[in-house]
JSON list of C-alpha atoms in Angstrom, two decimals:
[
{"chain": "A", "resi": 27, "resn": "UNK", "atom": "CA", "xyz": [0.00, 0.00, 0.00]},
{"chain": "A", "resi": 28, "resn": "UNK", "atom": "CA", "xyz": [1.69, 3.61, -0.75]},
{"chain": "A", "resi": 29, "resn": "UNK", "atom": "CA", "xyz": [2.01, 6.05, 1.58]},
{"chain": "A", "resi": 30, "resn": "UNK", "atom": "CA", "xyz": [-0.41, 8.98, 2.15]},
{"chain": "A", "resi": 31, "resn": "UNK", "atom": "CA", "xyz": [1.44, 12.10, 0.43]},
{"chain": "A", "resi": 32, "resn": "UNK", "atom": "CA", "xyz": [2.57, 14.77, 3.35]},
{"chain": "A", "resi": 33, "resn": "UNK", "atom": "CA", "xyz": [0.14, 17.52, 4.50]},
{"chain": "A", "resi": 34, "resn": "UNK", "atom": "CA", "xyz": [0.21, 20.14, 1.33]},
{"chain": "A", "resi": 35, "resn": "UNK", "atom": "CA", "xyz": [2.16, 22.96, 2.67]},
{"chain": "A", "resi": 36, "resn": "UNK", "atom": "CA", "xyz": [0.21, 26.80, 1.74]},
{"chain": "A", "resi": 37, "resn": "UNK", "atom": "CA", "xyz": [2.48, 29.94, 1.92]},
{"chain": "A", "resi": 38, "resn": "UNK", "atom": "CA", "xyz": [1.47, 33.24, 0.64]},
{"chain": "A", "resi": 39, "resn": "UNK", "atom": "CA", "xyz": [3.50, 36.43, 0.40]},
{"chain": "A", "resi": 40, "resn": "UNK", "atom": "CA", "xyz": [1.56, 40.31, 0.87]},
{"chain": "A", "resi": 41, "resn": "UNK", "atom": "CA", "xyz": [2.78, 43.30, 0.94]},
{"chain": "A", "resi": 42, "resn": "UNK", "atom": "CA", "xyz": [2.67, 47.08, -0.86]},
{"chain": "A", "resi": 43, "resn": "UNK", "atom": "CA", "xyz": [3.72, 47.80, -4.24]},
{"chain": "A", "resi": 44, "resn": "UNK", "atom": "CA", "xyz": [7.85, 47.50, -4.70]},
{"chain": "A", "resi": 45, "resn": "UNK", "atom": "CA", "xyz": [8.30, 45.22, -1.73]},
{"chain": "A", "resi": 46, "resn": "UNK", "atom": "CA", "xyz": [10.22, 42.56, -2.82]},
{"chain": "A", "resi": 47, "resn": "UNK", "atom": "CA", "xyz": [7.66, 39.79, -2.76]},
{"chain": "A", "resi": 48, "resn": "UNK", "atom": "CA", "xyz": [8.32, 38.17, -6.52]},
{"chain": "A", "resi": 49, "resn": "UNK", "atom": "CA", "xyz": [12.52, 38.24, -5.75]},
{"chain": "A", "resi": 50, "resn": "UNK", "atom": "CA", "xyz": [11.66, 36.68, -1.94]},
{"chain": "A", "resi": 51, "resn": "UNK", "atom": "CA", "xyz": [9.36, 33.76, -2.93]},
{"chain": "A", "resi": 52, "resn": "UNK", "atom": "CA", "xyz": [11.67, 32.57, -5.44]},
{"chain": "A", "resi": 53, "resn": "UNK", "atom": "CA", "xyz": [14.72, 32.96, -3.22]},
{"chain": "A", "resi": 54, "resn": "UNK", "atom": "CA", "xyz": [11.88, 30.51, -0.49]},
{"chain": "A", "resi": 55, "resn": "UNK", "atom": "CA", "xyz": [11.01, 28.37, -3.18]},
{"chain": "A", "resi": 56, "resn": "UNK", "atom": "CA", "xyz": [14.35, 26.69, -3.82]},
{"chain": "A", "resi": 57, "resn": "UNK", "atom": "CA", "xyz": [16.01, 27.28, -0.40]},
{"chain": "A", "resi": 58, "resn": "UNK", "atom": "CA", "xyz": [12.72, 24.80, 0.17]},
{"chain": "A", "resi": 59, "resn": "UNK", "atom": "CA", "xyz": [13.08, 22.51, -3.06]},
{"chain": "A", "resi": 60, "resn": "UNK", "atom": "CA", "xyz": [16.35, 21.97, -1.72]},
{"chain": "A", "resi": 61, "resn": "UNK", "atom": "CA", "xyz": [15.90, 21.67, 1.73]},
{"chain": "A", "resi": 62, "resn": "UNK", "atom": "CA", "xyz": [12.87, 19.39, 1.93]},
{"chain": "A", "resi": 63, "resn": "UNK", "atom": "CA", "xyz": [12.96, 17.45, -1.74]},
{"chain": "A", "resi": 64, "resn": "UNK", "atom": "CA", "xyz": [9.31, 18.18, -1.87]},
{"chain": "A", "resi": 65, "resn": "UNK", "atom": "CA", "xyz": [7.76, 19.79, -4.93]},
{"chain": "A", "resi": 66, "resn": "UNK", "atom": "CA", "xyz": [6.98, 23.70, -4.53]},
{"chain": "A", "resi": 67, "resn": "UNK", "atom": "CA", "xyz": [4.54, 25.31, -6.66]},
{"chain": "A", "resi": 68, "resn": "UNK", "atom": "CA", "xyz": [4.84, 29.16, -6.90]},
{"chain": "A", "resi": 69, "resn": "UNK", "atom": "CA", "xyz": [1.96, 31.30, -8.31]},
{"chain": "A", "resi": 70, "resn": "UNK", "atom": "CA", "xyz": [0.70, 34.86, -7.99]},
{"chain": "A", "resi": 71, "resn": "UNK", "atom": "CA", "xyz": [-2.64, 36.40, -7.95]},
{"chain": "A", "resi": 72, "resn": "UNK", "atom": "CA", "xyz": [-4.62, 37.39, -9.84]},
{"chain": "A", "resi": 73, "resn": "UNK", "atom": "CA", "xyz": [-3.70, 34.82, -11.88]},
{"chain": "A", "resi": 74, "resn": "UNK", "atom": "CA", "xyz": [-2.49, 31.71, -11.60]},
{"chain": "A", "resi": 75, "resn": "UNK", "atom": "CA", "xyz": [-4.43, 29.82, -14.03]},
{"chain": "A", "resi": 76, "resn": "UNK", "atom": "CA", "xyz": [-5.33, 30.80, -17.40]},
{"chain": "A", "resi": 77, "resn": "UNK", "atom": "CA", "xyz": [-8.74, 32.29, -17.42]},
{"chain": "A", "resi": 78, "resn": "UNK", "atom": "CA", "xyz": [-7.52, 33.61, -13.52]},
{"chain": "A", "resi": 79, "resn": "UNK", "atom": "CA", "xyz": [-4.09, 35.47, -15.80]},
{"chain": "A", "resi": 80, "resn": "UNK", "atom": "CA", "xyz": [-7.14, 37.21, -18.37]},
{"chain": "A", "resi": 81, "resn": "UNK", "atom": "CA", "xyz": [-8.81, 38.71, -15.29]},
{"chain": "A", "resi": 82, "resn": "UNK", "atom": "CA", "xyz": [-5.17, 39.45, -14.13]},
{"chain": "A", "resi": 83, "resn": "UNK", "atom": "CA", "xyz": [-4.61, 41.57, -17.36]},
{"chain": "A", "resi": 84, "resn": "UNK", "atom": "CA", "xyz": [-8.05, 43.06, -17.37]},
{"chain": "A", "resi": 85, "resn": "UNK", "atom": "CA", "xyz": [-7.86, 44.47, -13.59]},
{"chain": "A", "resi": 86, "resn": "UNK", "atom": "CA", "xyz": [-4.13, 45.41, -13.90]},
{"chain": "A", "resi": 87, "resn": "UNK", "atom": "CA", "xyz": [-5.28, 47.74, -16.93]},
{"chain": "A", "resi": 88, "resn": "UNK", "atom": "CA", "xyz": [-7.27, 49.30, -14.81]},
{"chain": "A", "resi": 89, "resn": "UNK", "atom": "CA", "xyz": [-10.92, 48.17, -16.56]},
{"chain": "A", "resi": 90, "resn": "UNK", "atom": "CA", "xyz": [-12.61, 47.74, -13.62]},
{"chain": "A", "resi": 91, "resn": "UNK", "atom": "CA", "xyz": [-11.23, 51.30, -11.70]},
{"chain": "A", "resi": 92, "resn": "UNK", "atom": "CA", "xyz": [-14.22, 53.23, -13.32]},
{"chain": "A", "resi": 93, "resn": "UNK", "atom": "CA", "xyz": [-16.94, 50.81, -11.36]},
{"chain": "A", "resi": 94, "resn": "UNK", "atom": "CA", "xyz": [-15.17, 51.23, -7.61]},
{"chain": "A", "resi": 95, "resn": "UNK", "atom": "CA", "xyz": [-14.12, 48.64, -5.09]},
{"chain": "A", "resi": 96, "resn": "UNK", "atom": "CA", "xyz": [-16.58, 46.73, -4.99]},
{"chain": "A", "resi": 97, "resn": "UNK", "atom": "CA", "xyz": [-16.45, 45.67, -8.77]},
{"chain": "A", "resi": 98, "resn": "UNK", "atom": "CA", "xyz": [-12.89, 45.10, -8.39]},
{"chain": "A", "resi": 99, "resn": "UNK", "atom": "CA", "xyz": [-13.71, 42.86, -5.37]},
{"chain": "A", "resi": 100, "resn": "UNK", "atom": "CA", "xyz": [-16.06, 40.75, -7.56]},
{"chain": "A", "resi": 101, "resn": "UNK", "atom": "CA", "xyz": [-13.48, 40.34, -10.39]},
{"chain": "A", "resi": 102, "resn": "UNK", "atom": "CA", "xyz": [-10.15, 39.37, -7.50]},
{"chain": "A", "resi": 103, "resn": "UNK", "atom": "CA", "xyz": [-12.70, 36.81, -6.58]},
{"chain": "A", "resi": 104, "resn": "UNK", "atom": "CA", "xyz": [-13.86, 35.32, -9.90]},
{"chain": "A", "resi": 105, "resn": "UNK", "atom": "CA", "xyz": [-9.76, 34.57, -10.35]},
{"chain": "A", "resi": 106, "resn": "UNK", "atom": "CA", "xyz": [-9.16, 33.40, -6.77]},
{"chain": "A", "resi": 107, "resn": "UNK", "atom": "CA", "xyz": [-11.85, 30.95, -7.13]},
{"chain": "A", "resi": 108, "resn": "UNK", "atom": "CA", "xyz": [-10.76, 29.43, -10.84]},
{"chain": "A", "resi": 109, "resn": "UNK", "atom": "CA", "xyz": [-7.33, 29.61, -9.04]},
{"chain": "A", "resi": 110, "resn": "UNK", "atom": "CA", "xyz": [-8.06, 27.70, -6.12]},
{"chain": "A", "resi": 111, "resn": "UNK", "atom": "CA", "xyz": [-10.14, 25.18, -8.15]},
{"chain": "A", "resi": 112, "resn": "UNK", "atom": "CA", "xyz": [-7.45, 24.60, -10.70]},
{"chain": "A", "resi": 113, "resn": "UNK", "atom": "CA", "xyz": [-4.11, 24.41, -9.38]},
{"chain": "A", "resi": 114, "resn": "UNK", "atom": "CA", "xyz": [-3.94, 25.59, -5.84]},
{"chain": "A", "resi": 115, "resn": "UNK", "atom": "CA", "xyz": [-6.16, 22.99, -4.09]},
{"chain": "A", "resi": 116, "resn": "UNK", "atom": "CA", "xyz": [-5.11, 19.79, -6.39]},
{"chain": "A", "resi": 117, "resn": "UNK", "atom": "CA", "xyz": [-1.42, 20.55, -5.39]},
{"chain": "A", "resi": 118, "resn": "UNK", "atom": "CA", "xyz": [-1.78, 20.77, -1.82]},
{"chain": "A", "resi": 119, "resn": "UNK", "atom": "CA", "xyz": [-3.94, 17.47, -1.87]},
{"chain": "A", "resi": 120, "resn": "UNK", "atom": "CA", "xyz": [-1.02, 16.02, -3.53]},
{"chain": "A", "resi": 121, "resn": "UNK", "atom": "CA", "xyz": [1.29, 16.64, -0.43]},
{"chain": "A", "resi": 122, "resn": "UNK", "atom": "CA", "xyz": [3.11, 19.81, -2.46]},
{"chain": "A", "resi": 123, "resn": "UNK", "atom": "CA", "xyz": [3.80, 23.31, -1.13]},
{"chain": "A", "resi": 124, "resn": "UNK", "atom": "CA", "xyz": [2.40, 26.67, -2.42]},
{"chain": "A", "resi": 125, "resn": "UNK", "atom": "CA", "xyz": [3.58, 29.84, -2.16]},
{"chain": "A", "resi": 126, "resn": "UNK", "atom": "CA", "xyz": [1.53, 32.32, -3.63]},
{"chain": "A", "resi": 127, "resn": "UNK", "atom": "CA", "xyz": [2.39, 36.21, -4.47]},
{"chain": "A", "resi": 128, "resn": "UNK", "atom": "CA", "xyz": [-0.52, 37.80, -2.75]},
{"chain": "A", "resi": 129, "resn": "UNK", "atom": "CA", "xyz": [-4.15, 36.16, -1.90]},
{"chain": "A", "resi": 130, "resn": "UNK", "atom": "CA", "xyz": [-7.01, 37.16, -0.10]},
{"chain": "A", "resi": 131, "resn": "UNK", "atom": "CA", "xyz": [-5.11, 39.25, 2.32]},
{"chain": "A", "resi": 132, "resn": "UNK", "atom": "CA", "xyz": [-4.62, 41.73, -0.31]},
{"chain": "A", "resi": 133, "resn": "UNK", "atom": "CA", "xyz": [-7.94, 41.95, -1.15]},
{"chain": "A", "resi": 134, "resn": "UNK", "atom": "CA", "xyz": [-8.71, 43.49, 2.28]},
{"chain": "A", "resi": 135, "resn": "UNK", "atom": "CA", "xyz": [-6.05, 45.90, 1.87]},
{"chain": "A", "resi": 136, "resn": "UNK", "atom": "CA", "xyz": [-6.33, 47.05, -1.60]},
{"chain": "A", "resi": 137, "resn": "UNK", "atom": "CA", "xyz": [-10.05, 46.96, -1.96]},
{"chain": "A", "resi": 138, "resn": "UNK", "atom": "CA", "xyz": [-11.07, 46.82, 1.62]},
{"chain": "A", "resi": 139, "resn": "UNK", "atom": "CA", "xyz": [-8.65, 49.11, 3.71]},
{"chain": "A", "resi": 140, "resn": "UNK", "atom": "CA", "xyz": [-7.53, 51.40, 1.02]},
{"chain": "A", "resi": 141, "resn": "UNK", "atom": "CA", "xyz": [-10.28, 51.31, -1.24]},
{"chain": "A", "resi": 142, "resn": "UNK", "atom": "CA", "xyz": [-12.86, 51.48, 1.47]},
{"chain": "A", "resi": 143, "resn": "UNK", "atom": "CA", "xyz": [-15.03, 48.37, 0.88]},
{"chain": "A", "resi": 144, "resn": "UNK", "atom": "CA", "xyz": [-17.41, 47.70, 3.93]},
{"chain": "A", "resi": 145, "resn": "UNK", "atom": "CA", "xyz": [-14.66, 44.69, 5.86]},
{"chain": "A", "resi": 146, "resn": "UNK", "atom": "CA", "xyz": [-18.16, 43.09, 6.13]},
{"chain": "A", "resi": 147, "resn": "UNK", "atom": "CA", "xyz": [-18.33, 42.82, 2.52]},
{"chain": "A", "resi": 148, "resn": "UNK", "atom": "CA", "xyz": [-14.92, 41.43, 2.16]},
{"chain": "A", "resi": 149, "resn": "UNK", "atom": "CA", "xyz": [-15.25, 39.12, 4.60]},
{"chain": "A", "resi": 150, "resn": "UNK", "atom": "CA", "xyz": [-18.23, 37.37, 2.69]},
{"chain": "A", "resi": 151, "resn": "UNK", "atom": "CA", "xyz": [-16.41, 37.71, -0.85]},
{"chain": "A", "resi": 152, "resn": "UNK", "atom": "CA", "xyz": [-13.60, 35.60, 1.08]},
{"chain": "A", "resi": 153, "resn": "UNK", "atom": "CA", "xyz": [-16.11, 32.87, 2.67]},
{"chain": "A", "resi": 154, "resn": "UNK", "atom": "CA", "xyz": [-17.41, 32.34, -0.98]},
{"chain": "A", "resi": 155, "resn": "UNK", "atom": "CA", "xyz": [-14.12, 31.79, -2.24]},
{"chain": "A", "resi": 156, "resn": "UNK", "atom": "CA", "xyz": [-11.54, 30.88, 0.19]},
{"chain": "A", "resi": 157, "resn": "UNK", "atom": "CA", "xyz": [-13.34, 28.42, 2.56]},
{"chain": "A", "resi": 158, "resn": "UNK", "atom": "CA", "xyz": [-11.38, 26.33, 4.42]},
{"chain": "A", "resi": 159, "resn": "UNK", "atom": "CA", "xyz": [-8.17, 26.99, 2.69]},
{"chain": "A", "resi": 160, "resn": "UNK", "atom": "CA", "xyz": [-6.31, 29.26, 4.58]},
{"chain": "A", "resi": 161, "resn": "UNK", "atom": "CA", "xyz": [-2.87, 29.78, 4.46]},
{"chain": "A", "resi": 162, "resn": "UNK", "atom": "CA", "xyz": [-0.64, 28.14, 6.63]},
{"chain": "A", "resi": 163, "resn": "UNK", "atom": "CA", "xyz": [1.58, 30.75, 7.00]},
{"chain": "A", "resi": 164, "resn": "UNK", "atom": "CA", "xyz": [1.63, 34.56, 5.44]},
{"chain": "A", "resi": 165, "resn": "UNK", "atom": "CA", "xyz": [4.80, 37.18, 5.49]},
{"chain": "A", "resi": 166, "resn": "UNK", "atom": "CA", "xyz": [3.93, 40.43, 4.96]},
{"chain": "A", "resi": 167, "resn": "UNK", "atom": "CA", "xyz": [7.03, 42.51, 3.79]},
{"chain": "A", "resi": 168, "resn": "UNK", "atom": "CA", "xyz": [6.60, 45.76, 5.02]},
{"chain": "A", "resi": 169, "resn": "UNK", "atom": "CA", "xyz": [8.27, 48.94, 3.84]},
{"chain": "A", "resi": 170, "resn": "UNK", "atom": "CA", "xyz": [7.79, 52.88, 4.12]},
{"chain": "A", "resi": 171, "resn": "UNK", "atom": "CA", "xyz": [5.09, 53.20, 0.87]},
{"chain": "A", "resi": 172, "resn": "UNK", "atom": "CA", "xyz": [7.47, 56.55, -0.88]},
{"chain": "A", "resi": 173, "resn": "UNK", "atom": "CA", "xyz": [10.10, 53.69, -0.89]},
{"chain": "A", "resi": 174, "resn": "UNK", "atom": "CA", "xyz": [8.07, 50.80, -2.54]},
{"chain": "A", "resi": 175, "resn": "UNK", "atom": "CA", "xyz": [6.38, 53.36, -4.97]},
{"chain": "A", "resi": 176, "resn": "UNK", "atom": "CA", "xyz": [9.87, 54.18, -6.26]},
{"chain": "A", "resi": 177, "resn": "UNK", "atom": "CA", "xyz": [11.15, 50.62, -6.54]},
{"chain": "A", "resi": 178, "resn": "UNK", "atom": "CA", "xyz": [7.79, 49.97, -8.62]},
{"chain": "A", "resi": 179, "resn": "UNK", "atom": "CA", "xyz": [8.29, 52.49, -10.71]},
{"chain": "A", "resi": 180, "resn": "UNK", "atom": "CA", "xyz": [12.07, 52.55, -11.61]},
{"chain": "A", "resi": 181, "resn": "UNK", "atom": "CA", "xyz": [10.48, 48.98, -12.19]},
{"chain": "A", "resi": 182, "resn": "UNK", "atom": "CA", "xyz": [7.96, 49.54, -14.49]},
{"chain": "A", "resi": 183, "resn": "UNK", "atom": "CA", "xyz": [9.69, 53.04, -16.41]},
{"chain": "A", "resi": 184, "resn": "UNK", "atom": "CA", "xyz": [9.30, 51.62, -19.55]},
{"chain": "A", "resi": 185, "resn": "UNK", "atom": "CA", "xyz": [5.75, 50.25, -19.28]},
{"chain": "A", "resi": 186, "resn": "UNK", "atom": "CA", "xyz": [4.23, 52.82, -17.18]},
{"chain": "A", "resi": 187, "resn": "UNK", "atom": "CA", "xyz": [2.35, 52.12, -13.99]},
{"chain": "A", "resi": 188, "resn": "UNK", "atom": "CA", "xyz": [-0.48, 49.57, -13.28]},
{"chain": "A", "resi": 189, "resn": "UNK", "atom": "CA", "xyz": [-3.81, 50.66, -11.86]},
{"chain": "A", "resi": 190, "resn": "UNK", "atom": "CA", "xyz": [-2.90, 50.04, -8.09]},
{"chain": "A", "resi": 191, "resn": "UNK", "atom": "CA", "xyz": [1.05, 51.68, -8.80]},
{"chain": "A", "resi": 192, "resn": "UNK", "atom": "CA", "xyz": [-0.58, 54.71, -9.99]},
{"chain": "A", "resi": 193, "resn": "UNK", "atom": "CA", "xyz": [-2.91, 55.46, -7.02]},
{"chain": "A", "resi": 194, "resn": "UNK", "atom": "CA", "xyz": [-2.13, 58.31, -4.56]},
{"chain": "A", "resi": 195, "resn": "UNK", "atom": "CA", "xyz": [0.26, 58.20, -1.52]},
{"chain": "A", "resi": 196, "resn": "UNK", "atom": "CA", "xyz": [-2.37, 58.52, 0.97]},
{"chain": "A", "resi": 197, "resn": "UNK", "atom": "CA", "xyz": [-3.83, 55.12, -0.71]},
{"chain": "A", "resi": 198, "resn": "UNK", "atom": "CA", "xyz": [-0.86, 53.36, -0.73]},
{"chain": "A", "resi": 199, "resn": "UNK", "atom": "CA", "xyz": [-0.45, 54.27, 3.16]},
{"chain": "A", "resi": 200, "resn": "UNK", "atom": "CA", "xyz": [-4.16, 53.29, 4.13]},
{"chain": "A", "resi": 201, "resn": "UNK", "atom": "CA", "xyz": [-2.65, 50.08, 2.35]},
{"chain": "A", "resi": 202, "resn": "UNK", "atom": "CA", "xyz": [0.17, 49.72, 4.56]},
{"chain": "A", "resi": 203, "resn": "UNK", "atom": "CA", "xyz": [-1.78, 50.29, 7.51]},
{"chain": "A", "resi": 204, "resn": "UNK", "atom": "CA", "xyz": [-4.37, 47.54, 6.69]},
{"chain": "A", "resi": 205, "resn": "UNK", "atom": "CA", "xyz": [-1.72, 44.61, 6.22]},
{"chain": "A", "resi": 206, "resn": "UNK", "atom": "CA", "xyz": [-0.07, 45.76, 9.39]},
{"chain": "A", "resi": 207, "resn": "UNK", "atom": "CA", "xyz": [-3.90, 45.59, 10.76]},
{"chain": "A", "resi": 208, "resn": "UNK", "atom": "CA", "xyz": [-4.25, 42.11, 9.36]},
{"chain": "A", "resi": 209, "resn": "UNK", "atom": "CA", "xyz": [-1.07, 40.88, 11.15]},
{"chain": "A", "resi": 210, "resn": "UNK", "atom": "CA", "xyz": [-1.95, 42.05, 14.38]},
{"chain": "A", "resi": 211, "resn": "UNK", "atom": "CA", "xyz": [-5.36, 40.82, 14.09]},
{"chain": "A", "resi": 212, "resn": "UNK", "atom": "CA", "xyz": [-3.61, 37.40, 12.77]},
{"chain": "A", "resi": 213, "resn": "UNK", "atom": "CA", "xyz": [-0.36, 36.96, 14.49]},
{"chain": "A", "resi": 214, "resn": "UNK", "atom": "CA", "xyz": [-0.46, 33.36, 14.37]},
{"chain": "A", "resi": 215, "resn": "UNK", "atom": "CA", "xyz": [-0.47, 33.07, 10.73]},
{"chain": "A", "resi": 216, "resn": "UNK", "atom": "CA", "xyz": [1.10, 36.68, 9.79]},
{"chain": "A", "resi": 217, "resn": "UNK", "atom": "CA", "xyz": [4.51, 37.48, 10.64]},
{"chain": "A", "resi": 218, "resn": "UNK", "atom": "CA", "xyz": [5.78, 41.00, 9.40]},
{"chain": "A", "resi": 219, "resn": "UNK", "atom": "CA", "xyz": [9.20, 41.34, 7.76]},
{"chain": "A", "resi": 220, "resn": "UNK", "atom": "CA", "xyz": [11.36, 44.56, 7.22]},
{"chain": "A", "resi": 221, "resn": "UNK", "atom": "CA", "xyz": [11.42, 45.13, 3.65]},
{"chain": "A", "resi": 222, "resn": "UNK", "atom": "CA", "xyz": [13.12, 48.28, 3.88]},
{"chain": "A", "resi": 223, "resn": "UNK", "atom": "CA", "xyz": [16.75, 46.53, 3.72]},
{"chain": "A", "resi": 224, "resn": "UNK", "atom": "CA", "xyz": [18.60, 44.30, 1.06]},
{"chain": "A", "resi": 225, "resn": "UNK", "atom": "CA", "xyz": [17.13, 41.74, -0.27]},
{"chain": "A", "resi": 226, "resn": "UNK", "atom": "CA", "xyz": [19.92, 39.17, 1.42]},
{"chain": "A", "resi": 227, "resn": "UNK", "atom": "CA", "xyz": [19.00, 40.22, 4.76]},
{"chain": "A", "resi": 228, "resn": "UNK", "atom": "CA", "xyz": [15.22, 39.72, 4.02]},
{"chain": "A", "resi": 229, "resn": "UNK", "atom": "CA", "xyz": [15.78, 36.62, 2.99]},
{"chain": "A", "resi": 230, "resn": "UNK", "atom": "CA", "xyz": [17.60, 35.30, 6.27]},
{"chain": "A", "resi": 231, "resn": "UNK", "atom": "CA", "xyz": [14.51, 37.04, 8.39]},
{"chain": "A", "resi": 232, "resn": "UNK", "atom": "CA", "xyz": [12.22, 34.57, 6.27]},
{"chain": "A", "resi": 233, "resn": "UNK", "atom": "CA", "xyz": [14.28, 31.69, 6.18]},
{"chain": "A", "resi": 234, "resn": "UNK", "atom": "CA", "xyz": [14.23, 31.91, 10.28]},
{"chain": "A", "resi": 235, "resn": "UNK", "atom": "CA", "xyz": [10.25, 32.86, 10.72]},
{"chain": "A", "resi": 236, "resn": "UNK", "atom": "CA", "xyz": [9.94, 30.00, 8.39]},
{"chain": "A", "resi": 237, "resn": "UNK", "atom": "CA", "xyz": [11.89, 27.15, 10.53]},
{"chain": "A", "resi": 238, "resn": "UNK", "atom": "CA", "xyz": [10.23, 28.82, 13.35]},
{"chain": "A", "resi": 239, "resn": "UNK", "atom": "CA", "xyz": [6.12, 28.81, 12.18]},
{"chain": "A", "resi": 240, "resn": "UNK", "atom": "CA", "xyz": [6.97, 25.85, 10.52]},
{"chain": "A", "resi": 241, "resn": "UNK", "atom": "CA", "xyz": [9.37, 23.54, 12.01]},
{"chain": "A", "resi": 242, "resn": "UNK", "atom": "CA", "xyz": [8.17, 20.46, 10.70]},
{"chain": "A", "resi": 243, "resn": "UNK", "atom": "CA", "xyz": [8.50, 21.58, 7.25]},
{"chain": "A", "resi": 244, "resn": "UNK", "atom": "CA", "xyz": [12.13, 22.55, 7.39]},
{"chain": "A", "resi": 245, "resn": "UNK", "atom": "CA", "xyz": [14.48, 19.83, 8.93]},
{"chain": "A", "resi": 246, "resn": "UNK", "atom": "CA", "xyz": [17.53, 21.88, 11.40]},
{"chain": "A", "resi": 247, "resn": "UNK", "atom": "CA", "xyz": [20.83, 21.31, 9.86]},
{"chain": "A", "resi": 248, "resn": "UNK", "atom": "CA", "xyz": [23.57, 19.89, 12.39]},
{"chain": "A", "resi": 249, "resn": "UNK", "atom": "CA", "xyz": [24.61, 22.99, 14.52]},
{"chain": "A", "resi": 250, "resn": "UNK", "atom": "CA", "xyz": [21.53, 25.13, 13.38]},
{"chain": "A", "resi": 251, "resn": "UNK", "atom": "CA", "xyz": [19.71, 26.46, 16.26]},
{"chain": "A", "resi": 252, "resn": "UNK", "atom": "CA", "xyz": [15.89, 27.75, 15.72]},
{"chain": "A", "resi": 253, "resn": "UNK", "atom": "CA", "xyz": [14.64, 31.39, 15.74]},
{"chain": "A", "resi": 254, "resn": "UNK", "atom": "CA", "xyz": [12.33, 32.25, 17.86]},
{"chain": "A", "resi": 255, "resn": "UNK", "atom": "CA", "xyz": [10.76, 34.73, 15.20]},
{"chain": "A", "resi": 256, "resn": "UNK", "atom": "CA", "xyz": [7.77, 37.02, 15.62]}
]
């Protein structure tokens, strides 16, 4: 008789525009792949499967702006459920581990904190969608906004800015202040990480909240203590 698969491991990345999150969740997806042998999945949202990548395009374009938050809200949905139904939920059933570049978190920032959606409202979108499958473990990078906004757009010079990058200041602090709301509302699955340095030093903070939320996942080396991170 073969083995049950291990427990499917689900790890999602949030944070403001500019803070890292695409270089950091590769760097965790191979120190993983190496570490543990397992398979890692990495996807983003919206997107992450193909009709989930045309909604992607659609709300990055800024289609939906004209409409308000709650439109936008319908649309993040629509693509997190096709997402969840195609590829996130069928890999953690087969014992693999997810990380995912944003998820429903960001959805109560961006449409909820910053953009002013009724939290009641969000909430319900997220029931709909999300059900039971809640990360196990979320890192919020978290960096002054003037900084991100100017990593984003030395980033995107030649394209021009997406509908969220080209949003006010004051937005993009309201957005800030509702993932660090979300943390501290959640600090069993959210653990905050200073953004504001280089990207090595980021990456050693999340290696050690990793082995730390998650020691099961990550066997110690010989010699390697564990971090009691926050």
């Amino acid at each position: 008789m073969r083995p049950a698969p291990p427990r499917g491991v689900f790890i999602t990345f949030e944070g403001g525009e500019g803070a890292g999150k695409s270089t950091q969740l590769g760097r965790l997806a191979r120190h993983l792949q190496e570490r543990t042998g397992r398979t890692v999945v990495t996807t983003r949202e919206p997107g992450g499967s193909p009709r989930a990548e045309e909604i992607r395009t659609a709300l990055l374009a800024g289609v939906a702006k004209r409409y308000g938050s709650f439109a936008e809200a319908l649309l993040f949905t629509a693509a997190r459920i096709d997402h969840l139904d195609r590829l996130i939920r069928p890999a953690l059933r087969r014992g693999e581990i997810v990380i995912c570049d944003r998820f429903a978190d960001s959805t109560r920032a961006y449409q909820g904190a910053a953009g002013g959606l009724e939290a009641r409202t969000v909430r319900a979108l997220e029931r709909v969608a999300v059900g039971e499958t809640r990360p196990d473990l979320t890192l919020i990078l978290d960096l002054p906004p003037e900084t991100g906004l100017a990593r984003a757009r030395a980033r995107s010079s030649e394209t021009g800015p997406d509908r969220f990058e080209a949003e006010a200041l004051d937005f993009h602090a309201r957005l800030r202040a509702g993932f660090r709301a979300i943390a501290e509302a959640e600090p069993e699955r959210c653990a905050v990480i200073d953004a504001d340095r280089g990207a090595d030093a980021v990456e050693a903070e999340i290696r050690a909240v990793v082995a730390a939320r998650l020691p099961d996942l990550v066997p110690a080396e010989p010699g390697e203590g564990r971090h009691n991170a926050a």
